Structures are given as structure tokens and as C-alpha cells.
Tab-separated table of C-alpha atoms and ligand atoms in Angstrom:
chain	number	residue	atom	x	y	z
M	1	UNK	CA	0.000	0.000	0.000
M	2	UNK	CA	1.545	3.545	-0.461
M	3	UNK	CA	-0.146	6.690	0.311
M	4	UNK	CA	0.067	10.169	-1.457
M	5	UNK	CA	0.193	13.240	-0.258
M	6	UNK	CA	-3.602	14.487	-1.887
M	7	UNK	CA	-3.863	18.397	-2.382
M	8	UNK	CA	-7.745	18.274	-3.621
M	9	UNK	CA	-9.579	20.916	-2.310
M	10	UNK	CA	-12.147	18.523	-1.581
M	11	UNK	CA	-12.916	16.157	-0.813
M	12	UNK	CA	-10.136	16.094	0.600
M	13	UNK	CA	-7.654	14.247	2.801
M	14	UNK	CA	-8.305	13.066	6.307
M	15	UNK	CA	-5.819	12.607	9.013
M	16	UNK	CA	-4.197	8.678	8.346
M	17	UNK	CA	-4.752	7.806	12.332
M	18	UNK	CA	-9.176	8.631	11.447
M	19	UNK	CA	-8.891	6.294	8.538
M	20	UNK	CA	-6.512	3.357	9.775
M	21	UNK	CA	-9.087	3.723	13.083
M	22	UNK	CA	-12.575	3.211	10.710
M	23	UNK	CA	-10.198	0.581	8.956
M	24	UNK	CA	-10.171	-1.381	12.352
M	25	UNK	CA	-13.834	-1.124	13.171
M	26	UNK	CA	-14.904	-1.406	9.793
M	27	UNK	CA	-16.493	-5.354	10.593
M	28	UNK	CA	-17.071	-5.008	13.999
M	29	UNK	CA	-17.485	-1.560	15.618
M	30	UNK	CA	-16.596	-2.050	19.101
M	31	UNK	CA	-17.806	-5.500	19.769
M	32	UNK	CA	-21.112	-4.669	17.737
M	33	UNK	CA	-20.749	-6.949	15.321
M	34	UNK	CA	-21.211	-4.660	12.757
M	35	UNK	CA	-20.228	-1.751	11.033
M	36	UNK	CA	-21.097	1.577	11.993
M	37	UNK	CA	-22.660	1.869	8.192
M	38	UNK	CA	-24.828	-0.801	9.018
M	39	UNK	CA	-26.528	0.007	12.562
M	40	UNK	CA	-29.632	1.838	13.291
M	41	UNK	CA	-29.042	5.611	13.502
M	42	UNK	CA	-31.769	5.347	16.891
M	43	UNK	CA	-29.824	2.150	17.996
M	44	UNK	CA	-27.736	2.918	21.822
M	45	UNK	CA	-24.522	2.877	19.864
M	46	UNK	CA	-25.206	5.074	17.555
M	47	UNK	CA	-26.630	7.668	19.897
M	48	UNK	CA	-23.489	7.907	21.315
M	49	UNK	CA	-21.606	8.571	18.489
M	50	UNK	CA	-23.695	11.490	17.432
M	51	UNK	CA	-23.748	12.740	20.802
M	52	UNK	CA	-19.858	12.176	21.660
M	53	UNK	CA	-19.629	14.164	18.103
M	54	UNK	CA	-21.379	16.920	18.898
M	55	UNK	CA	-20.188	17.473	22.779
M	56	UNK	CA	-16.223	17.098	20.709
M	57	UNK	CA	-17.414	20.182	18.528
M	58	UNK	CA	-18.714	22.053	21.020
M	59	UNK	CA	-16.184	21.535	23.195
M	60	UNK	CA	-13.146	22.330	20.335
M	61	UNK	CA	-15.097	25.540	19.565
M	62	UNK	CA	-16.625	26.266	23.253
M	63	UNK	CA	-19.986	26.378	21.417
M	64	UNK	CA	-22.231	27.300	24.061
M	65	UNK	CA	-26.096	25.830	24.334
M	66	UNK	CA	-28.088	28.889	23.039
M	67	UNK	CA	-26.203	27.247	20.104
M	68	UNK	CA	-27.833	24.653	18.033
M	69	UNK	CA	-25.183	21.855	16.550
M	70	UNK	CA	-27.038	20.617	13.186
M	71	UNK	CA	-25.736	17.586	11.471
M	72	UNK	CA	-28.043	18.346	7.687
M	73	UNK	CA	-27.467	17.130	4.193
M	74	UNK	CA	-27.073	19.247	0.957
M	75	UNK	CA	-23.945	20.401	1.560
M	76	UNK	CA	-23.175	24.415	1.501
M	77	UNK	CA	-24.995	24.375	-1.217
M	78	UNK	CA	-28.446	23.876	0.232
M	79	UNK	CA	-27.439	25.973	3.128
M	80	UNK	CA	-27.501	29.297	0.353
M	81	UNK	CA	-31.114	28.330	0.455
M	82	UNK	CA	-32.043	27.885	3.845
M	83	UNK	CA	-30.078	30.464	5.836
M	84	UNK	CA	-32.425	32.736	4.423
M	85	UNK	CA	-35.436	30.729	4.408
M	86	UNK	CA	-35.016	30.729	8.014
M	87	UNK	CA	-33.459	33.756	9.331
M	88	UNK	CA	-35.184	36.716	7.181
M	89	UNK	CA	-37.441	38.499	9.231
M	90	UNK	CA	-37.530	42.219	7.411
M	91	UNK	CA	-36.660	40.793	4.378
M	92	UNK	CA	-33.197	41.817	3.835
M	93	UNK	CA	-29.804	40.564	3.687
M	94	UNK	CA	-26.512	41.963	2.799
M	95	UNK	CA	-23.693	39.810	1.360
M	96	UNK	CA	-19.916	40.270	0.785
M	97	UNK	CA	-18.759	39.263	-2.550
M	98	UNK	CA	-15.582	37.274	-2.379
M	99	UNK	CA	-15.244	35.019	-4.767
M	100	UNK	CA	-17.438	32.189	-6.539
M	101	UNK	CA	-19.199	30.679	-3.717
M	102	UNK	CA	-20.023	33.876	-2.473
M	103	UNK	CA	-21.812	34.928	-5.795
M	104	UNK	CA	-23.628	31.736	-5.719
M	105	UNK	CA	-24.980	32.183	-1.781
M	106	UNK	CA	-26.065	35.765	-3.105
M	107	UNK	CA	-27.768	34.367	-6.034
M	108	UNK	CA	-29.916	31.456	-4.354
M	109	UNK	CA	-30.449	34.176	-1.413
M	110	UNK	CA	-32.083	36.790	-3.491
M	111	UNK	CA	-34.771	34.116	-3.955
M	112	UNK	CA	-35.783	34.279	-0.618
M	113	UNK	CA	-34.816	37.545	0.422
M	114	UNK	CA	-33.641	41.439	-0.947
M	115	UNK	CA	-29.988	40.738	-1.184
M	116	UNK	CA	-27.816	44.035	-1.058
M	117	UNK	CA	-24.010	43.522	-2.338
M	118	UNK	CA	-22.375	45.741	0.665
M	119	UNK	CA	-18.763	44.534	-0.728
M	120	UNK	CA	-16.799	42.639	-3.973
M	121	UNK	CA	-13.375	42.160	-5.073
M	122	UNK	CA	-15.133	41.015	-8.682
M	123	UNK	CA	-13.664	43.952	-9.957
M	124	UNK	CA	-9.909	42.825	-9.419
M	125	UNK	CA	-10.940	39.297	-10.042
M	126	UNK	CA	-10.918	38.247	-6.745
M	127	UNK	CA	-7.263	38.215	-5.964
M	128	UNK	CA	-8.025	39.999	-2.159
M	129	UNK	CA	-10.742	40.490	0.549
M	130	UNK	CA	-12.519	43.638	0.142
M	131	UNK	CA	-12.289	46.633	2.063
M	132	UNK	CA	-14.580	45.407	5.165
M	133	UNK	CA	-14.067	48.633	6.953
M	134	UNK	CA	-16.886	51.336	6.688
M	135	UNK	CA	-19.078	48.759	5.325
M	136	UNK	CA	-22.525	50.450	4.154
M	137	UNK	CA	-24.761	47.380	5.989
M	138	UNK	CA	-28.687	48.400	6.377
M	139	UNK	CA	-29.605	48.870	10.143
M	140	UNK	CA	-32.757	46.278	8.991
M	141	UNK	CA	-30.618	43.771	7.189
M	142	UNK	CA	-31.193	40.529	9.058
M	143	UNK	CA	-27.881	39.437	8.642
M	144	UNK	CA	-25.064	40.085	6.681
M	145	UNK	CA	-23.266	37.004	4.677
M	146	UNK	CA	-19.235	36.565	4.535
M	147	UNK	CA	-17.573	33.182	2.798
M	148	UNK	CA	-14.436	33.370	4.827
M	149	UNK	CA	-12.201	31.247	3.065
M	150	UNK	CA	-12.276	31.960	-0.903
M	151	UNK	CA	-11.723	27.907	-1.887
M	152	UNK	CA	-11.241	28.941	-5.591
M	153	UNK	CA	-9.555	32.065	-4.985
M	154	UNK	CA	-7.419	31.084	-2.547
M	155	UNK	CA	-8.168	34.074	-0.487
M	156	UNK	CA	-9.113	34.611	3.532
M	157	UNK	CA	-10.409	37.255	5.457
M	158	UNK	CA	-8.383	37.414	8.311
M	159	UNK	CA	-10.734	39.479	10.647
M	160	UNK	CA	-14.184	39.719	10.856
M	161	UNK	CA	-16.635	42.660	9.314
M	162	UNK	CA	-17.629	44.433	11.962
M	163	UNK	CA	-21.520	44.178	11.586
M	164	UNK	CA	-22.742	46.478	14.553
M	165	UNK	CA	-24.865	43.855	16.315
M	166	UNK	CA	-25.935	42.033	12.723
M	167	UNK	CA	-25.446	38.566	13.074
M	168	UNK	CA	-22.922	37.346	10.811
M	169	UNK	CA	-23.623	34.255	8.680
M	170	UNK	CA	-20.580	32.320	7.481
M	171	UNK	CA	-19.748	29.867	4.404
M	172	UNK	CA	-16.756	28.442	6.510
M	173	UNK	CA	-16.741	25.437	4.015
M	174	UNK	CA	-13.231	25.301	3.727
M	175	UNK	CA	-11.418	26.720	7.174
M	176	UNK	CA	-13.933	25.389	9.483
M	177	UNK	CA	-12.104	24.398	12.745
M	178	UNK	CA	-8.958	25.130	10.954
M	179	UNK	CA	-8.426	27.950	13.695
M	180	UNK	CA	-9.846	29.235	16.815
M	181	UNK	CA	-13.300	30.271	16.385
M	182	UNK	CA	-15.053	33.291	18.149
M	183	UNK	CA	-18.497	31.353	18.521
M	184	UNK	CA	-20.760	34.998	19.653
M	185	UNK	CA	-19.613	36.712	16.667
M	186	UNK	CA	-21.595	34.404	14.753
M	187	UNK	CA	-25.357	33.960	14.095
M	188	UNK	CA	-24.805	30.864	12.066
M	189	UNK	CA	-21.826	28.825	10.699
M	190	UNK	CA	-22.164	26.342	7.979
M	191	UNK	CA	-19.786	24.147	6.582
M	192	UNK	CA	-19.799	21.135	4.273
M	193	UNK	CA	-17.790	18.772	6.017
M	194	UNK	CA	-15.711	17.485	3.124
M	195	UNK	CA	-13.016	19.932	3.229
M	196	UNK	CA	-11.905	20.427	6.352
M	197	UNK	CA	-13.635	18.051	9.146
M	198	UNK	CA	-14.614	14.729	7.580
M	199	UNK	CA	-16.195	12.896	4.357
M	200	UNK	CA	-18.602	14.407	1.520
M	201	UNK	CA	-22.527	13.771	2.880
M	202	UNK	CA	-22.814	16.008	5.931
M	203	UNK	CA	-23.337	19.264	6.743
M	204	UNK	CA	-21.848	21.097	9.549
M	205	UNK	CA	-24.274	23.883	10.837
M	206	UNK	CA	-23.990	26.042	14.207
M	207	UNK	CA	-26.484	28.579	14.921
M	208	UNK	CA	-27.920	30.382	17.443
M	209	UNK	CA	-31.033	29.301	18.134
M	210	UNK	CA	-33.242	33.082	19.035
M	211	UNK	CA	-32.714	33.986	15.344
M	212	UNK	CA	-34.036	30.941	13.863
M	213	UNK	CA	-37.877	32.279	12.511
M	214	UNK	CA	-40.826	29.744	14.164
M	215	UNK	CA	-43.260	31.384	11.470
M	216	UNK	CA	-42.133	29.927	8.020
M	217	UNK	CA	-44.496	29.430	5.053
M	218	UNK	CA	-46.476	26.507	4.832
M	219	UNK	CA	-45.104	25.200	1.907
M	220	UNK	CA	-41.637	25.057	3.163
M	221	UNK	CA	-40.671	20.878	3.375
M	222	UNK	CA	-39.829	20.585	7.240
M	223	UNK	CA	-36.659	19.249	5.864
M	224	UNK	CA	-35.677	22.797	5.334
M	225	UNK	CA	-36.550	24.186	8.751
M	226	UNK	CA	-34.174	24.374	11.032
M	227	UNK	CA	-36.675	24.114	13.938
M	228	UNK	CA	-37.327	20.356	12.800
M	229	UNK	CA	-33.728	19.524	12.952
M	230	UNK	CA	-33.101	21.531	16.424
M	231	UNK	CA	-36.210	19.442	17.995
M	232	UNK	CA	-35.072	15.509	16.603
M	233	UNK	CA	-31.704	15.850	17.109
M	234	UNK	CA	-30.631	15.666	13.467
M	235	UNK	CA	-32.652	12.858	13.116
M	236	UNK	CA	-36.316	14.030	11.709
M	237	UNK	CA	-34.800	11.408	9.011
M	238	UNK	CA	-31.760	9.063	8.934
M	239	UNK	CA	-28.635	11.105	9.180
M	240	UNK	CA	-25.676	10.659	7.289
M	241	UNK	CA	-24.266	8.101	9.624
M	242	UNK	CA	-20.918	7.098	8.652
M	243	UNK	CA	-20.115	10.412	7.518
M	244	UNK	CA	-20.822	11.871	11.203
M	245	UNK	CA	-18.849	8.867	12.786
M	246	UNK	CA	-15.645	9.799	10.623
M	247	UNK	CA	-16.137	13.064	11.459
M	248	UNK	CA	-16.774	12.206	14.986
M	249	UNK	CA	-13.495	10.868	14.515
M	250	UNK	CA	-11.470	13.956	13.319
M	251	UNK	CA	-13.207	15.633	16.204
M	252	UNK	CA	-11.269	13.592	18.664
M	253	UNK	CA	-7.950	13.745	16.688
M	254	UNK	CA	-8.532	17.535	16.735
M	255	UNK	CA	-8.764	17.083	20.554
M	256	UNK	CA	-5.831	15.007	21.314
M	257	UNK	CA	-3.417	17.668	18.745
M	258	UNK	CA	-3.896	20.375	20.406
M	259	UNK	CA	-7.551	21.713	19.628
M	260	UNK	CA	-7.846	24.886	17.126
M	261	UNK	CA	-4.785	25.943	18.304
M	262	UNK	CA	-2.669	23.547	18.033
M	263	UNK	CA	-4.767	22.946	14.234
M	264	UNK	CA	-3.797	27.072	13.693
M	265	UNK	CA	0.105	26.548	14.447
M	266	UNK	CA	0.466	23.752	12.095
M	267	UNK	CA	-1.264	25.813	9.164
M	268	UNK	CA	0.247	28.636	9.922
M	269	UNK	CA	3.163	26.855	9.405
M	270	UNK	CA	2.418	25.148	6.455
M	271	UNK	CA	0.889	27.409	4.441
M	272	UNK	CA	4.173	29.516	5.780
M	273	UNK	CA	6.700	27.388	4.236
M	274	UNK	CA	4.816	27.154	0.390
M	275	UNK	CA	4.614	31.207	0.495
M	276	UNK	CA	8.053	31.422	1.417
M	277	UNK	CA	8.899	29.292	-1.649
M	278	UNK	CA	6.360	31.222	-3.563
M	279	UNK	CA	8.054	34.663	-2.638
M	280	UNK	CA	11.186	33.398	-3.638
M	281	UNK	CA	10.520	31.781	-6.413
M	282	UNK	CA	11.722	33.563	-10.116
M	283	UNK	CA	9.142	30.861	-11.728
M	284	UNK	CA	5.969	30.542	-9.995
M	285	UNK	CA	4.132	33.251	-8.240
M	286	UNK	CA	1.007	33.810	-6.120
M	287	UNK	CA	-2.003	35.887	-7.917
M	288	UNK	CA	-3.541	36.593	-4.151
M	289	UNK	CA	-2.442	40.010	-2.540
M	290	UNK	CA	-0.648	39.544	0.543
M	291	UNK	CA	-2.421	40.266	3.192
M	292	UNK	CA	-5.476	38.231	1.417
M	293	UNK	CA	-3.733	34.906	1.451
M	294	UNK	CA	-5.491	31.944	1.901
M	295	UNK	CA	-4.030	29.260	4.751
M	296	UNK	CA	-6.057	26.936	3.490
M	297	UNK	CA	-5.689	26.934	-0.510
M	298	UNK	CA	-2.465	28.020	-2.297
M	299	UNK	CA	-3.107	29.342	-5.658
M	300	UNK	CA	-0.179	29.860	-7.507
M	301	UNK	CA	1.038	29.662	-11.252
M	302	UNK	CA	3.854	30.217	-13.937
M	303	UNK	CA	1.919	32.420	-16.049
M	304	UNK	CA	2.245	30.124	-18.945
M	305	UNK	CA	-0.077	27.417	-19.453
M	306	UNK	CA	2.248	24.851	-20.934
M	307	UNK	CA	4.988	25.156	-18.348
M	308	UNK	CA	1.876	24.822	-15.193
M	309	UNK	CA	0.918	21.392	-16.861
M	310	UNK	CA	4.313	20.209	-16.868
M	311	UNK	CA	4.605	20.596	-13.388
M	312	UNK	CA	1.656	19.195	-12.766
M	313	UNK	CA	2.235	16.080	-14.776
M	314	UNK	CA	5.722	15.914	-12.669
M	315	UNK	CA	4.290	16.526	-9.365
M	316	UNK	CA	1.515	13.496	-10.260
M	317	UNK	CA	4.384	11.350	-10.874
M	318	UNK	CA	5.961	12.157	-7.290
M	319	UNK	CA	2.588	11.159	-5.650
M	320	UNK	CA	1.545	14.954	-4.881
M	321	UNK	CA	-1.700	14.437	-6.325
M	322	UNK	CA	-4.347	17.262	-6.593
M	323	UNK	CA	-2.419	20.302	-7.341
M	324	UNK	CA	-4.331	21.554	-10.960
M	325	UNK	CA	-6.133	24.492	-10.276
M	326	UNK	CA	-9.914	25.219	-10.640
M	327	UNK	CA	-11.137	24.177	-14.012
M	328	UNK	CA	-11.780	27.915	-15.019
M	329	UNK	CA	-8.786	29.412	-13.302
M	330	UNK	CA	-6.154	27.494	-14.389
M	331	UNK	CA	-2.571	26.963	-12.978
M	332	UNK	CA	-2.311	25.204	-9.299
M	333	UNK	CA	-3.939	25.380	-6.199
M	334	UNK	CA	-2.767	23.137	-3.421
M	335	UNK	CA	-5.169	22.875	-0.491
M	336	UNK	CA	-3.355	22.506	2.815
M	337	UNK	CA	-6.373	21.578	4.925
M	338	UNK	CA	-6.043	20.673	8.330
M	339	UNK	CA	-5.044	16.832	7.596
M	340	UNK	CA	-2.138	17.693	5.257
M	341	UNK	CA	1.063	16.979	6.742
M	342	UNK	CA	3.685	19.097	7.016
M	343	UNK	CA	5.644	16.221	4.964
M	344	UNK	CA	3.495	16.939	2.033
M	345	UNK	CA	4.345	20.409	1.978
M	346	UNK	CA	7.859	20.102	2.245
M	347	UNK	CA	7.908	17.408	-0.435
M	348	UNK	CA	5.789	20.180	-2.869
M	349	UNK	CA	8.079	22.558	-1.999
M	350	UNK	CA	11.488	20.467	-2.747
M	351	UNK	CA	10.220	19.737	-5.842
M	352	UNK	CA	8.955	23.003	-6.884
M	353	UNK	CA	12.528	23.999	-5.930
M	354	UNK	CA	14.291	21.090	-8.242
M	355	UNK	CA	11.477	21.892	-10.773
M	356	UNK	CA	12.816	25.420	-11.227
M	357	UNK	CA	16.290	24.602	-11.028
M	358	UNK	CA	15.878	22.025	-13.438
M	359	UNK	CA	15.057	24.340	-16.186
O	1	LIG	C1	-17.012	23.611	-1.684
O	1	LIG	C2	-17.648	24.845	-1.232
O	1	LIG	C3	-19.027	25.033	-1.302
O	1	LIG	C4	-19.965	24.007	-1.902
O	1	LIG	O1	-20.077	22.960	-1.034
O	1	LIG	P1	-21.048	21.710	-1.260
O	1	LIG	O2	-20.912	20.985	0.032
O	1	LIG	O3	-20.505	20.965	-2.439
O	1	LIG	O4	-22.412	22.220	-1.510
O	1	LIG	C5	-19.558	26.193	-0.778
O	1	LIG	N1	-18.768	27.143	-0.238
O	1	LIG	C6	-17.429	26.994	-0.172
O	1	LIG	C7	-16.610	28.060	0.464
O	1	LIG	C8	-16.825	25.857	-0.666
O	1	LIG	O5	-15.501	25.717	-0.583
């Protein structure tokens, strides 16, 4: 068996220890007699993986209990919809255009609700954060919506907006638990957990439970409420049970390296040594403005198109999988998630260095 180092930006890789663990209890989960796939989701066993779960993410995040802990389906992508399905209350929303998945949360939201673009970096295709200070948000907006890590872009905000009492609602798809988290500057977090915390199928939402509206529109499935989730536990239907056990599990290996912390110090230093290499480099070069840049995915390129897919090609054959950019941006992006060893960096960067010097 050999093992690459995989740079997708999702899904993505997960820490070896979560998957040689699932490995092990794959037949028989803890005397069970059965995989975890194959148990009821109401069963005794099972209720104490979701619960162990959630107490691990409120505990890594000190998530307090005027919090809900939502374990949906859809991905972010369904999330667009029902953040403002069930938060508007005047009506209005403003949003801060960074990037792709930004555009797209705008776009499903002015469905629901009067979306007001209070920010974008469109015009300098999305190589920085906006300008967040002096922000023109309406003192009736029900929330204002940030996507704090650009996955595409391979930008970040590194503060917060300051929203004067608005709750914030975040698109932290890809840097969820990837640093400390501020849990009361938030009105709701939402995060599809195949970037950052566990496998495609689940949906990570947090939010705090006096802004959720009771009074929703008939016609709305209950599915979409999050009042139906908040009273069954995440389980008005079957959850996505394996996904929240592996998750469950990169909860506890979270725990046991040194919480959000410990996961900030290790991408700080990460992403530190690729930008070093980047800033160095007289080949390849980073599109994002400096202050913008993104620990979690490294864009970067050589300007010219035929010289990028050579080092791709070369970097495939080294078993650093992963690394070709978005289909309409081009280039490379290597995502450095929280489950990337520092090994895999320094074996990107060694051979970005013999890569160069090789030419
Ligand atoms: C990947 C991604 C999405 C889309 O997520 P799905 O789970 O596929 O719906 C949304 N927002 C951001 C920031 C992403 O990185």
C-alpha cells in the first residue's frame, strides 16, 4: 500500500490515524458486530456517536447551548437556500462578494430575500478580501453574509466585518475548525464537512437558536426548517451516519493535537513554508495580494499554461496528487487543509525547488 500526499480541495484528505481507526472497526465496531454503516441511527450505539460528536465540537469551539449543533445534508450548497429561508425576518440581507461561492450564496439568497451587495473584489478578479471597513450594511438587514475562506480564490479574510450587532452568517466550508473560532460573533456557521472536518454527505451547521424564525411558510418541506432539525436531534430522518462517525473521529484527533490551536500553528506553518517558496521563487508566483492569502488553498502559477501542466504532470508522478487548479482558473492550487502533513508540503516545496532549477 503507499499513500500520497492528496492536495484536492475537496474532498479532501483526512488525518491517516481517522482512517486506519474506521479501517479497524470497519467489521465489527466495538464489539457490535457490525459496522457503523450498518446500525440503526436510533440504535444505543449510535446515539453515542452522534452525541460524543457533537459534545467534541462544542467543546473544540466552546460552542455554548443557546447554540444549536445541526448535522443536515445538501452540503453548503443547500445551506444558500435555507439560511435565508429561516433567518429573514424584514426581508433583507446583505452579502460580501468574495469570490465564486459567495456569488452563488447571493444568487440562491435573493430568492428568498432582498440581497444588497455591501462589498466585492469582482472587480480585481478576486485576488483579495474587500475593504470590510466602513461597510454600508442596512440597520434592517437581518444578517449580513461573509464566505471566509475563498476555496477557488485562494483568499481569507483574516478578521471579521464588523456588523454592529448584525449577526454574521458564514460559508466556513473550507477553514472550518482550521483555527480558533469566536463562537458569539456568529449567528450561524455552515460548513460542508468534506473539506476540512470529515467525508462528503454532511453538513456542519452552528447557529444560534433566538434567530431561527418559528413562522415559516407553509409550503416550506420541514426538511428545510431548522426548527425540525433543532427538535429531533438531526434525526427528523436518517442522518448521514458514517459520515458523522468519521467526522466524529477527526473531532477527537482535533482534541488530542492540540484543539484549534494547536490545528492554527500547524497551518500557519504550512501554508508559511509554500509562500516562502512562492516569494522566492523567479518561476511561480502567487495571484492573491498579501495580506489576502489563503491558509487553506495556495493558488499559484507560472503564467504560462504549458509550463503549469508540466509541473503538474511531474508533481503526479511524485505522488503529490491534486495540485491543478480550478477548471476555469487554471494553474495550481494546493489545499493545505487541516489533515495535510507538514511532509506533504515540504515534499511540494522540494520539488517546486528542483522543478525550477531544473530548467
Ligand atoms: C465547496 C464549497 C461550497 C460548496 O459545497 P457543497 O458541500 O458541495 O455544496 C460552498 N462554499 C465553499 C466556500 C466551498 O468551498
Amino acid at each position: 500500500m503507499s499513500r500520497v500526499f492528496n492536495f484536492s480541495a475537496g474532498p479532501a484528505c483526512l488525518p491517516e490515524e481517522v482512517l486506519r481507526e474506521a479501517a479497524q472497526e470497519m467489521l465489527d465496531y466495538q464489539g457490535s458486530g457490525m459496522s457503523v454503516m450498518e446500525m440503526s441511527h436510533r440504535g444505543k450505539i449510535y446515539d453515542r456517536i452522534i452525541k460524543e460528536t457533537e459534545q467534541d465540537i462544542r467543546e473544540l469551539a466552546s460552542i455554548p447551548e443557546d447554540y444549536a449543533v445541526l448535522f443536515l445534508q445538501g452540503g453548503a450548497t443547500l445551506q444558500f437556500a435555507m439560511a435565508p429561508m429561516n433567518l429573514t425576518k424584514s426581508g433583507k440581507a446583505d452579502y460580501i462578494i468574495t469570490g465564486h461561492w459567495a456569488k452563488k450564496a447571493a444568487a440562491e439568497a435573493a430568492r428568498y430575500t432582498d440581497v444588497k451587495e455591501i462589498a466585492s473584489s469582482e472587480d480585481s478578479k478576486f485576488d483579495r478580501i474587500p475593504d470590510l471597513s466602513n461597510l454600508d450594511i442596512r440597520a434592517d438587514a437581518d444578517f449580513v453574509h461573509v464566505c471566509e475562506n475563498n476555496t477557488i480564490y485562494g483568499t481569507q479574510m483574516h478578521s471579521l466585518p464588523d456588523t454592529g450587532g448584525i449577526p454574521l452568517v458564514s460559508d466556513q466550508s473550507s477553514c472550518v475548525f482550521s483555527r480558533p473560532l469566536d463562537i458569539a460573533r456568529f449567528g450561524l456557521i455552515y460548513a460542508g464537512a468534506q473539506k476540512n472536518i470529515g467525508p462528503a454527505g454532511l453538513t456542519l451547521v452552528i447557529v444560534r437558536k433566538d434567530l431561527i424564525k418559528t413562522e415559516l411558510d407553509e409550503a416550506i418541506p420541514l426538511m428545510l426548517r431548522y426548527d425540525t432539525h433543532i427538535k429531533s436531534g438531526s434525526m427528523h430522518n436518517t442522518p448521514p451516519t458514517y459520515a458523522i462517525y468519521i467526522t466524529g473521529k477527526v473531532m477527537k484527533w482535533l482534541k488530542k493535537t492540540g484543539g484549534l490551536k494547536g490545528a492554527q500553528q500547524r497551518n500557519e506553518e504550512k501554508a508559511g513554508l509554500l509562500y516562502d517558496a512562492l516569494d522566492k521563487s523567479q518561476l511561480f508566483h502567487s495571484p492573491v495580494k498579501k495580506d489576502s492569502r489563503s491558509l487553506m488553498n495556495v493558488v499559484f502559477t507560472s503564467g504560462d499554461e504549458a509550463v503549469d501542466a508540466d509541473f503538474i504532470k511531474g508533481a503526479e508522478e511524485r505522488g503529490l496528487l491534486g495540485i491543478k487548479g480550478y477548471r476555469t482558473m487554471g494553474g495550481m492550487r494546493a489545499s493545505l487543509y487541516n489533515a495535510m502533513p507538514k511532509a506533504g508540503v515540504e515534499a511540494l516545496v522540494s520539488y517546486m525547488t528542483d522543478f525550477e532549477r531544473s530548467r
